[in-house]
CSV table of C-alpha atoms in Angstrom, one decimal:
chain,number,residue,atom,x,y,z
H,1,UNK,CA,147.4,-48.9,121.9
H,2,UNK,CA,145.9,-45.1,122.0
H,3,UNK,CA,142.8,-44.2,123.7
H,4,UNK,CA,139.4,-44.2,122.0
H,5,UNK,CA,136.5,-41.8,122.5
H,6,UNK,CA,132.9,-42.9,123.6
H,7,UNK,CA,130.2,-40.7,122.2
H,8,UNK,CA,126.7,-41.4,123.1
H,9,UNK,CA,123.2,-39.5,124.0
H,10,UNK,CA,123.4,-38.8,128.0
H,11,UNK,CA,119.8,-39.9,128.3
H,12,UNK,CA,118.2,-43.1,126.5
H,13,UNK,CA,115.3,-41.3,124.1
H,14,UNK,CA,116.9,-38.0,123.6
H,15,UNK,CA,119.4,-37.0,121.1
H,16,UNK,CA,121.0,-34.2,123.2
H,17,UNK,CA,123.0,-33.6,125.3
H,18,UNK,CA,125.6,-35.8,123.9
H,19,UNK,CA,128.3,-37.4,126.4
H,20,UNK,CA,131.9,-37.6,125.3
H,21,UNK,CA,134.5,-39.5,127.3
H,22,UNK,CA,137.9,-42.0,126.6
H,23,UNK,CA,140.0,-39.4,125.2
H,24,UNK,CA,141.8,-36.3,126.9
H,25,UNK,CA,139.5,-33.2,127.2
H,26,UNK,CA,141.5,-31.0,124.9
H,27,UNK,CA,141.6,-33.5,122.2
H,28,UNK,CA,137.6,-34.2,122.6
H,29,UNK,CA,136.7,-30.4,122.6
H,30,UNK,CA,138.9,-29.7,119.3
H,31,UNK,CA,137.4,-32.7,117.6
H,32,UNK,CA,133.6,-31.6,118.3
H,33,UNK,CA,134.2,-27.7,117.9
H,34,UNK,CA,135.3,-28.6,114.3
H,35,UNK,CA,133.4,-31.8,113.6
H,36,UNK,CA,130.1,-32.0,115.3
H,37,UNK,CA,129.4,-27.9,115.4
H,38,UNK,CA,131.3,-26.8,112.7
H,39,UNK,CA,132.4,-23.6,114.9
H,40,UNK,CA,135.5,-21.5,114.4
H,41,UNK,CA,134.7,-18.6,117.1
H,42,UNK,CA,134.7,-20.2,120.4
H,43,UNK,CA,134.4,-18.1,123.8
H,44,UNK,CA,135.7,-19.9,126.7
H,45,UNK,CA,134.7,-19.6,130.3
H,46,UNK,CA,137.1,-21.2,132.7
H,47,UNK,CA,137.2,-21.6,136.5
H,48,UNK,CA,139.4,-19.1,138.2
H,49,UNK,CA,141.0,-21.8,140.2
H,50,UNK,CA,141.7,-24.2,137.0
H,51,UNK,CA,143.3,-21.1,135.3
H,52,UNK,CA,145.6,-20.3,138.4
H,53,UNK,CA,146.3,-23.9,139.7
H,54,UNK,CA,146.7,-25.9,136.4
H,55,UNK,CA,147.6,-25.8,133.0
H,56,UNK,CA,144.2,-26.9,131.7
H,57,UNK,CA,143.4,-23.7,129.8
H,58,UNK,CA,146.5,-23.4,128.2
H,59,UNK,CA,146.1,-27.2,127.0
H,60,UNK,CA,142.7,-26.5,125.9
H,61,UNK,CA,143.9,-23.1,124.0
H,62,UNK,CA,146.6,-24.9,122.1
H,63,UNK,CA,144.3,-27.9,120.9
H,64,UNK,CA,141.5,-25.4,119.7
H,65,UNK,CA,144.1,-23.3,117.8
H,66,UNK,CA,144.5,-19.8,119.1
H,67,UNK,CA,143.0,-18.5,115.9
H,68,UNK,CA,139.5,-20.1,116.8
H,69,UNK,CA,139.3,-18.7,120.3
H,70,UNK,CA,138.0,-15.2,119.9
H,71,UNK,CA,137.4,-14.4,123.9
H,72,UNK,CA,137.7,-15.7,127.5
H,73,UNK,CA,135.9,-15.2,130.8
H,74,UNK,CA,138.4,-16.3,133.6
H,75,UNK,CA,136.4,-16.9,137.0
H,76,UNK,CA,132.6,-16.1,138.0
H,77,UNK,CA,131.4,-15.4,141.4
H,78,UNK,CA,129.3,-18.2,143.2
H,79,UNK,CA,125.6,-18.1,142.4
H,80,UNK,CA,125.7,-16.7,138.8
H,81,UNK,CA,125.6,-13.0,139.2
H,82,UNK,CA,123.6,-11.1,136.5
H,83,UNK,CA,126.6,-8.5,136.2
H,84,UNK,CA,129.0,-11.1,135.3
H,85,UNK,CA,126.5,-12.9,132.8
H,86,UNK,CA,125.6,-9.6,131.0
H,87,UNK,CA,129.6,-8.8,130.9
H,88,UNK,CA,130.0,-12.1,129.0
H,89,UNK,CA,127.0,-11.5,126.9
H,90,UNK,CA,128.6,-8.3,125.7
H,91,UNK,CA,131.8,-9.9,125.3
H,92,UNK,CA,130.4,-12.8,123.3
H,93,UNK,CA,128.2,-10.5,121.2
H,94,UNK,CA,131.3,-8.2,120.2
H,95,UNK,CA,133.5,-10.9,119.0
H,96,UNK,CA,130.7,-13.0,117.4
H,97,UNK,CA,131.2,-15.9,119.1
H,98,UNK,CA,129.6,-19.3,117.3
H,99,UNK,CA,130.0,-21.7,120.5
H,100,UNK,CA,130.5,-21.2,124.5
H,101,UNK,CA,132.5,-23.5,125.9
H,102,UNK,CA,133.0,-24.0,129.8
H,103,UNK,CA,135.8,-25.4,131.6
H,104,UNK,CA,134.8,-26.0,135.3
H,105,UNK,CA,131.6,-26.1,136.9
H,106,UNK,CA,128.9,-24.6,139.1
H,107,UNK,CA,128.3,-20.9,138.3
H,108,UNK,CA,130.0,-21.1,135.1
H,109,UNK,CA,127.8,-23.9,133.7
H,110,UNK,CA,124.5,-21.8,134.7
H,111,UNK,CA,126.4,-18.7,133.4
H,112,UNK,CA,126.7,-20.2,130.0
H,113,UNK,CA,123.1,-21.3,129.7
H,114,UNK,CA,121.9,-17.8,130.8
H,115,UNK,CA,124.2,-16.1,128.3
H,116,UNK,CA,123.3,-18.2,125.4
H,117,UNK,CA,119.7,-17.6,126.2
H,118,UNK,CA,120.5,-13.6,126.6
H,119,UNK,CA,122.1,-13.7,123.1
H,120,UNK,CA,119.2,-15.4,121.5
H,121,UNK,CA,116.7,-12.5,122.8
H,122,UNK,CA,118.7,-9.4,122.3
H,123,UNK,CA,119.4,-8.8,125.9
H,124,UNK,CA,121.7,-6.1,127.0
H,125,UNK,CA,120.4,-5.1,130.6
H,126,UNK,CA,119.2,-6.5,134.0
H,127,UNK,CA,115.9,-5.2,133.3
H,128,UNK,CA,115.6,-6.9,129.9
H,129,UNK,CA,117.3,-10.3,131.2
H,130,UNK,CA,114.4,-10.4,134.2
H,131,UNK,CA,112.1,-10.5,131.4
H,132,UNK,CA,113.5,-14.0,130.4
H,133,UNK,CA,113.1,-15.2,133.9
H,134,UNK,CA,110.1,-17.0,135.6
H,135,UNK,CA,108.2,-14.3,137.4
H,136,UNK,CA,105.3,-11.4,136.6
H,137,UNK,CA,107.7,-9.5,134.0
H,138,UNK,CA,108.6,-12.5,131.9
H,139,UNK,CA,108.0,-11.6,128.3
H,140,UNK,CA,105.4,-13.4,126.1
H,141,UNK,CA,107.6,-14.4,123.2
H,142,UNK,CA,111.2,-15.9,124.1
H,143,UNK,CA,113.5,-17.3,121.5
H,144,UNK,CA,115.4,-20.4,121.9
H,145,UNK,CA,119.1,-20.1,122.2
H,146,UNK,CA,121.1,-20.8,118.9
H,147,UNK,CA,124.6,-20.8,120.1
H,148,UNK,CA,125.6,-24.1,121.1
H,149,UNK,CA,127.5,-24.8,124.6
H,150,UNK,CA,130.2,-27.5,125.4
H,151,UNK,CA,130.5,-28.3,129.2
H,152,UNK,CA,133.8,-29.7,130.5
H,153,UNK,CA,132.7,-30.2,134.2
H,154,UNK,CA,135.1,-30.7,137.2
H,155,UNK,CA,132.6,-31.7,139.9
H,156,UNK,CA,129.4,-34.2,140.2
H,157,UNK,CA,126.9,-31.7,140.4
H,158,UNK,CA,125.4,-32.5,137.2
H,159,UNK,CA,123.9,-28.9,136.4
H,160,UNK,CA,124.9,-29.3,132.8
H,161,UNK,CA,122.2,-31.9,132.2
H,162,UNK,CA,119.4,-29.7,132.9
H,163,UNK,CA,117.3,-27.1,131.1
H,164,UNK,CA,117.2,-25.1,133.7
H,165,UNK,CA,119.6,-22.4,135.2
H,166,UNK,CA,119.5,-19.9,138.3
H,167,UNK,CA,121.0,-16.6,138.2
H,168,UNK,CA,121.1,-13.9,141.0
H,169,UNK,CA,120.1,-10.1,140.4
H,170,UNK,CA,123.1,-8.3,141.9
H,171,UNK,CA,120.6,-5.3,142.8
H,172,UNK,CA,118.3,-7.2,145.1
H,173,UNK,CA,120.2,-10.4,145.8
H,174,UNK,CA,117.3,-12.5,144.6
H,175,UNK,CA,117.9,-15.3,142.8
H,176,UNK,CA,115.7,-16.2,139.8
H,177,UNK,CA,115.2,-19.1,137.3
H,178,UNK,CA,115.5,-19.4,133.8
H,179,UNK,CA,113.4,-22.4,132.2
H,180,UNK,CA,112.3,-23.5,128.6
H,181,UNK,CA,113.2,-22.6,126.0
H,182,UNK,CA,116.5,-22.1,127.9
H,183,UNK,CA,118.7,-25.1,126.7
H,184,UNK,CA,121.4,-27.2,128.4
H,185,UNK,CA,124.8,-27.6,126.6
H,186,UNK,CA,124.6,-29.7,123.7
H,187,UNK,CA,127.9,-31.9,124.7
H,188,UNK,CA,129.4,-32.7,127.9
H,189,UNK,CA,132.9,-34.0,128.0
H,190,UNK,CA,133.9,-36.3,130.7
H,191,UNK,CA,137.7,-36.4,131.8
H,192,UNK,CA,138.7,-38.0,135.1
H,193,UNK,CA,142.2,-36.8,134.8
H,194,UNK,CA,140.9,-33.4,134.9
H,195,UNK,CA,138.5,-34.3,137.8
H,196,UNK,CA,141.5,-35.4,139.9
H,197,UNK,CA,142.5,-31.6,140.0
H,198,UNK,CA,139.3,-30.7,141.8
H,199,UNK,CA,139.6,-30.3,145.5
H,200,UNK,CA,138.5,-33.2,147.6
H,201,UNK,CA,135.8,-31.6,149.4
H,202,UNK,CA,134.2,-30.4,146.3
H,203,UNK,CA,134.2,-33.8,144.5
H,204,UNK,CA,133.0,-35.7,147.3
H,205,UNK,CA,130.4,-33.3,148.7
H,206,UNK,CA,128.8,-32.5,145.1
H,207,UNK,CA,129.1,-36.6,144.9
H,208,UNK,CA,126.7,-37.0,147.8
H,209,UNK,CA,124.4,-34.4,145.9
H,210,UNK,CA,124.2,-37.0,143.2
H,211,UNK,CA,123.6,-39.6,145.8
H,212,UNK,CA,121.0,-37.4,147.0
H,213,UNK,CA,119.2,-37.2,144.0
H,214,UNK,CA,119.2,-41.3,143.8
H,215,UNK,CA,118.2,-41.6,147.3
H,216,UNK,CA,115.2,-39.0,147.0
H,217,UNK,CA,113.9,-40.6,143.7
H,218,UNK,CA,113.9,-44.2,145.5
H,219,UNK,CA,112.1,-42.8,148.4
H,220,UNK,CA,109.9,-40.6,146.8
H,221,UNK,CA,106.1,-41.4,146.3
H,222,UNK,CA,104.9,-39.2,143.9
H,223,UNK,CA,105.6,-39.6,140.0
H,224,UNK,CA,108.1,-42.5,140.2
H,225,UNK,CA,108.0,-45.3,137.6
H,226,UNK,CA,109.9,-48.7,137.2
H,227,UNK,CA,112.5,-46.8,135.1
H,228,UNK,CA,113.2,-44.0,137.3
H,229,UNK,CA,113.8,-46.6,140.3
H,230,UNK,CA,115.8,-48.7,138.3
H,231,UNK,CA,118.0,-45.6,136.8
H,232,UNK,CA,118.3,-44.3,140.5
H,233,UNK,CA,119.3,-47.9,141.7
H,234,UNK,CA,122.0,-48.3,138.8
H,235,UNK,CA,123.4,-44.8,139.4
H,236,UNK,CA,123.6,-45.5,143.3
H,237,UNK,CA,125.5,-48.6,142.7
H,238,UNK,CA,128.1,-46.5,141.0
H,239,UNK,CA,128.4,-43.6,143.2
H,240,UNK,CA,128.6,-44.9,146.6
H,241,UNK,CA,131.6,-47.4,146.0
H,242,UNK,CA,132.9,-44.8,143.6
H,243,UNK,CA,133.1,-42.2,145.9
H,244,UNK,CA,134.4,-44.3,148.8
H,245,UNK,CA,137.2,-45.6,146.4
H,246,UNK,CA,138.2,-41.8,145.3
H,247,UNK,CA,138.4,-41.0,149.1
H,248,UNK,CA,140.7,-43.9,149.7
H,249,UNK,CA,143.1,-43.3,146.5
H,250,UNK,CA,142.9,-40.0,144.7
H,251,UNK,CA,144.9,-41.5,142.0
H,252,UNK,CA,142.0,-43.9,141.2
H,253,UNK,CA,141.4,-43.1,137.7
H,254,UNK,CA,138.7,-45.6,137.0
H,255,UNK,CA,136.5,-44.8,140.2
H,256,UNK,CA,136.6,-41.0,139.1
H,257,UNK,CA,134.9,-41.8,135.7
H,258,UNK,CA,132.6,-44.3,137.4
H,259,UNK,CA,131.4,-41.4,139.8
H,260,UNK,CA,131.2,-38.9,136.6
H,261,UNK,CA,129.0,-41.5,134.7
H,262,UNK,CA,127.1,-42.1,138.0
H,263,UNK,CA,126.0,-38.6,138.3
H,264,UNK,CA,124.7,-38.8,134.8
H,265,UNK,CA,122.4,-41.5,135.6
H,266,UNK,CA,121.4,-40.1,138.8
H,267,UNK,CA,120.3,-37.0,136.9
H,268,UNK,CA,118.4,-39.2,134.3
H,269,UNK,CA,116.6,-40.7,137.3
H,270,UNK,CA,115.3,-37.8,138.9
H,271,UNK,CA,114.3,-36.0,135.8
H,272,UNK,CA,112.7,-39.0,134.0
H,273,UNK,CA,108.6,-38.9,134.1
H,274,UNK,CA,107.6,-36.6,136.8
H,275,UNK,CA,109.3,-37.6,140.2
H,276,UNK,CA,108.5,-35.3,143.1
H,277,UNK,CA,111.7,-35.1,145.2
H,278,UNK,CA,111.8,-34.4,148.9
H,279,UNK,CA,112.9,-32.2,151.8
H,280,UNK,CA,116.5,-32.7,151.5
H,281,UNK,CA,116.4,-30.7,148.2
H,282,UNK,CA,113.9,-28.5,149.6
H,283,UNK,CA,115.6,-27.2,152.7
H,284,UNK,CA,119.0,-27.5,151.1
H,285,UNK,CA,117.6,-24.9,148.6
H,286,UNK,CA,117.3,-22.5,151.4
H,287,UNK,CA,120.6,-23.2,153.0
H,288,UNK,CA,122.5,-22.3,150.0
H,289,UNK,CA,121.9,-18.1,150.5
H,290,UNK,CA,123.3,-18.9,154.1
H,291,UNK,CA,126.8,-19.8,152.2
H,292,UNK,CA,126.3,-23.6,152.3
H,293,UNK,CA,127.4,-25.6,149.1
H,294,UNK,CA,124.8,-27.7,147.1
H,295,UNK,CA,126.8,-30.8,147.9
H,296,UNK,CA,127.2,-29.8,151.6
H,297,UNK,CA,123.5,-29.4,152.1
H,298,UNK,CA,123.0,-33.2,151.1
H,299,UNK,CA,125.6,-34.2,153.4
H,300,UNK,CA,124.0,-32.8,156.3
H,301,UNK,CA,120.1,-33.1,155.3
H,302,UNK,CA,119.9,-36.4,153.7
H,303,UNK,CA,120.1,-38.7,156.8
H,304,UNK,CA,117.9,-36.6,158.7
H,305,UNK,CA,115.3,-36.3,156.3
H,306,UNK,CA,115.0,-40.0,155.7
H,307,UNK,CA,114.9,-40.5,159.6
H,308,UNK,CA,112.0,-37.9,159.6
H,309,UNK,CA,110.0,-39.7,156.9
H,310,UNK,CA,110.3,-43.1,158.6
H,311,UNK,CA,109.5,-41.7,161.9
H,312,UNK,CA,106.0,-40.4,160.1
H,313,UNK,CA,105.4,-43.7,158.2
H,314,UNK,CA,105.5,-41.8,154.7
H,315,UNK,CA,107.7,-44.1,152.6
H,316,UNK,CA,109.2,-46.8,155.0
H,317,UNK,CA,108.7,-49.7,152.6
H,318,UNK,CA,110.7,-47.7,149.7
H,319,UNK,CA,113.5,-46.8,152.4
H,320,UNK,CA,113.9,-50.5,153.6
H,321,UNK,CA,114.5,-51.4,149.7
H,322,UNK,CA,117.3,-48.4,149.5
H,323,UNK,CA,118.7,-49.7,152.7
H,324,UNK,CA,118.8,-53.4,151.7
H,325,UNK,CA,120.5,-52.4,148.3
H,326,UNK,CA,123.2,-50.6,150.0
H,327,UNK,CA,124.1,-53.1,152.5
H,328,UNK,CA,124.5,-55.7,149.7
H,329,UNK,CA,127.3,-53.8,148.4
H,330,UNK,CA,130.6,-55.1,150.0
H,331,UNK,CA,132.4,-51.6,150.1
H,332,UNK,CA,129.4,-50.3,151.9
H,333,UNK,CA,129.5,-53.3,154.3
H,334,UNK,CA,133.1,-52.7,154.9
H,335,UNK,CA,132.6,-49.1,156.0
H,336,UNK,CA,129.4,-50.0,158.3
H,337,UNK,CA,131.6,-52.6,160.0
H,338,UNK,CA,134.7,-50.7,160.4
H,339,UNK,CA,132.5,-48.0,162.1
H,340,UNK,CA,130.6,-50.6,164.4
H,341,UNK,CA,127.5,-49.8,162.8
H,342,UNK,CA,124.8,-52.7,163.6
H,343,UNK,CA,123.5,-53.7,160.5
H,344,UNK,CA,120.5,-55.7,161.9
H,345,UNK,CA,119.1,-52.3,163.5
H,346,UNK,CA,120.4,-49.7,161.4
H,347,UNK,CA,117.7,-47.6,159.3
H,348,UNK,CA,118.7,-46.2,156.1
H,349,UNK,CA,119.5,-42.7,157.6
H,350,UNK,CA,122.0,-44.6,159.8
H,351,UNK,CA,123.6,-46.0,156.8
H,352,UNK,CA,123.8,-42.8,154.8
H,353,UNK,CA,125.5,-41.1,158.0
H,354,UNK,CA,128.0,-43.6,158.2
H,355,UNK,CA,128.8,-43.4,154.1
H,356,UNK,CA,129.0,-39.5,154.7
H,357,UNK,CA,131.1,-39.6,157.8
H,358,UNK,CA,133.6,-42.1,156.0
H,359,UNK,CA,133.9,-39.4,153.1
H,360,UNK,CA,134.9,-36.8,155.8
H,361,UNK,CA,131.9,-34.5,154.6
H,362,UNK,CA,130.1,-32.1,157.3
H,363,UNK,CA,127.1,-33.7,159.2
H,364,UNK,CA,125.6,-30.8,161.1
H,365,UNK,CA,124.7,-27.1,160.6
H,366,UNK,CA,127.5,-26.2,163.1
H,367,UNK,CA,130.0,-27.9,160.9
H,368,UNK,CA,129.1,-25.4,158.1
H,369,UNK,CA,128.7,-22.5,160.6
H,370,UNK,CA,124.9,-22.1,160.6
H,371,UNK,CA,123.8,-21.2,164.3
H,372,UNK,CA,120.6,-21.7,166.1
H,373,UNK,CA,119.5,-18.3,165.2
H,374,UNK,CA,119.1,-19.1,161.7
H,375,UNK,CA,116.6,-21.9,162.2
H,376,UNK,CA,113.4,-20.1,162.3
H,377,UNK,CA,113.9,-18.2,159.2
H,378,UNK,CA,115.5,-21.3,157.3
H,379,UNK,CA,112.2,-23.3,158.4
H,380,UNK,CA,109.8,-20.4,157.1
H,381,UNK,CA,111.6,-20.0,153.8
H,382,UNK,CA,111.7,-23.7,153.3
H,383,UNK,CA,107.7,-24.3,153.5
H,384,UNK,CA,107.6,-22.5,150.2
H,385,UNK,CA,109.9,-24.7,148.4
H,386,UNK,CA,108.1,-27.1,145.9
H,387,UNK,CA,110.2,-30.3,147.0
H,388,UNK,CA,109.3,-29.6,151.0
H,389,UNK,CA,105.7,-29.9,149.8
H,390,UNK,CA,106.1,-33.1,147.8
H,391,UNK,CA,108.4,-34.5,150.7
H,392,UNK,CA,106.8,-38.3,151.3
H,393,UNK,CA,105.4,-36.6,154.6
H,394,UNK,CA,104.5,-33.1,153.2
H,395,UNK,CA,106.1,-30.2,155.1
H,396,UNK,CA,103.1,-27.8,155.7
H,397,UNK,CA,104.2,-26.6,159.3
H,398,UNK,CA,107.1,-24.7,160.2
H,399,UNK,CA,107.5,-27.2,163.3
H,400,UNK,CA,107.9,-30.0,160.7
H,401,UNK,CA,111.1,-28.4,159.3
H,402,UNK,CA,112.3,-27.5,162.8
H,403,UNK,CA,112.1,-31.0,163.6
H,404,UNK,CA,114.2,-32.0,160.7
H,405,UNK,CA,116.7,-29.1,161.5
H,406,UNK,CA,117.1,-30.0,165.3
H,407,UNK,CA,118.5,-33.2,164.4
H,408,UNK,CA,121.2,-31.7,162.5
H,409,UNK,CA,122.1,-28.6,164.9
């Protein structure tokens, strides 16, 4: 009996993006290029490591048919550099691409979103690109992208599901945000077999990032709804045991798919309504420029932020509910017992610490080579981040951020 494809909206109440899973990614891509998007001039942006280390790109090219692929970009540097975005814009424009496809994660996804945005607005230079970004030079009239994007992700970062992108101006090294009317990919294809080629450290750390989406949603006190809580609980119940099972057995196909679907629901939770996240995300944004991956920032910060908020009586009841939810899971309970964690007195920060350690992820700034000399600047920058201001215990003084950072030095 052959595989069957599931196609559905990623989020309840929104027609797009669509989600596809159940069949191999090349077959799904070929089907949707021709049937869903009626495209025939595909431009592919592929991860450098996937291109070098796997046959994924060849399989994709063979499924699409060489006559339907009009251009390629192999690899993009971290933080989505404008120079590379503009090179792809020029390429895609010259070959008259009618669909962009990303094979990989991270910078590629944001890159494709900005490329589509730039194409719709006749951008050729860095100066023109800046007029699409948030800031004083943003132009008054901006057109919605028309060229669709299909993303085939290989991590759990879930940037594919947001109508937001970040890109770095090479000239100043400043990261800019691009927002509405920028659009996310119209279709995301999930393939757990492809995901199993992702390095374990990236898969698990980006999975903790998705856990962070859930925990900071469930621990938030601004903008939460019964729906956001339900989505976050459901996603957390998929992600935590799923990631622990991936760690135990990299061949566990079902656990990989469970994590992929969990990351979708985690994104749905933190983007439903007007949930205001907290300092794990806020301080994490500032750790990124110091060379720390998004997933790793959550591994290091989330337990400490929970402990800080509990210490200041900011959201103890909501934290206690998440703690109870986690320790009811037999997979989590087994980890706590194997690590000799006293469940009767352990708080949410302790439970998360044990889970992240079991996954073998970094738990301190020293683990990611961020020294004490960076703390003061890190604290100062963090105060400007919106998620630090909306943390259950709002961070208004540098000393508050330093209190969190001292727990993770």
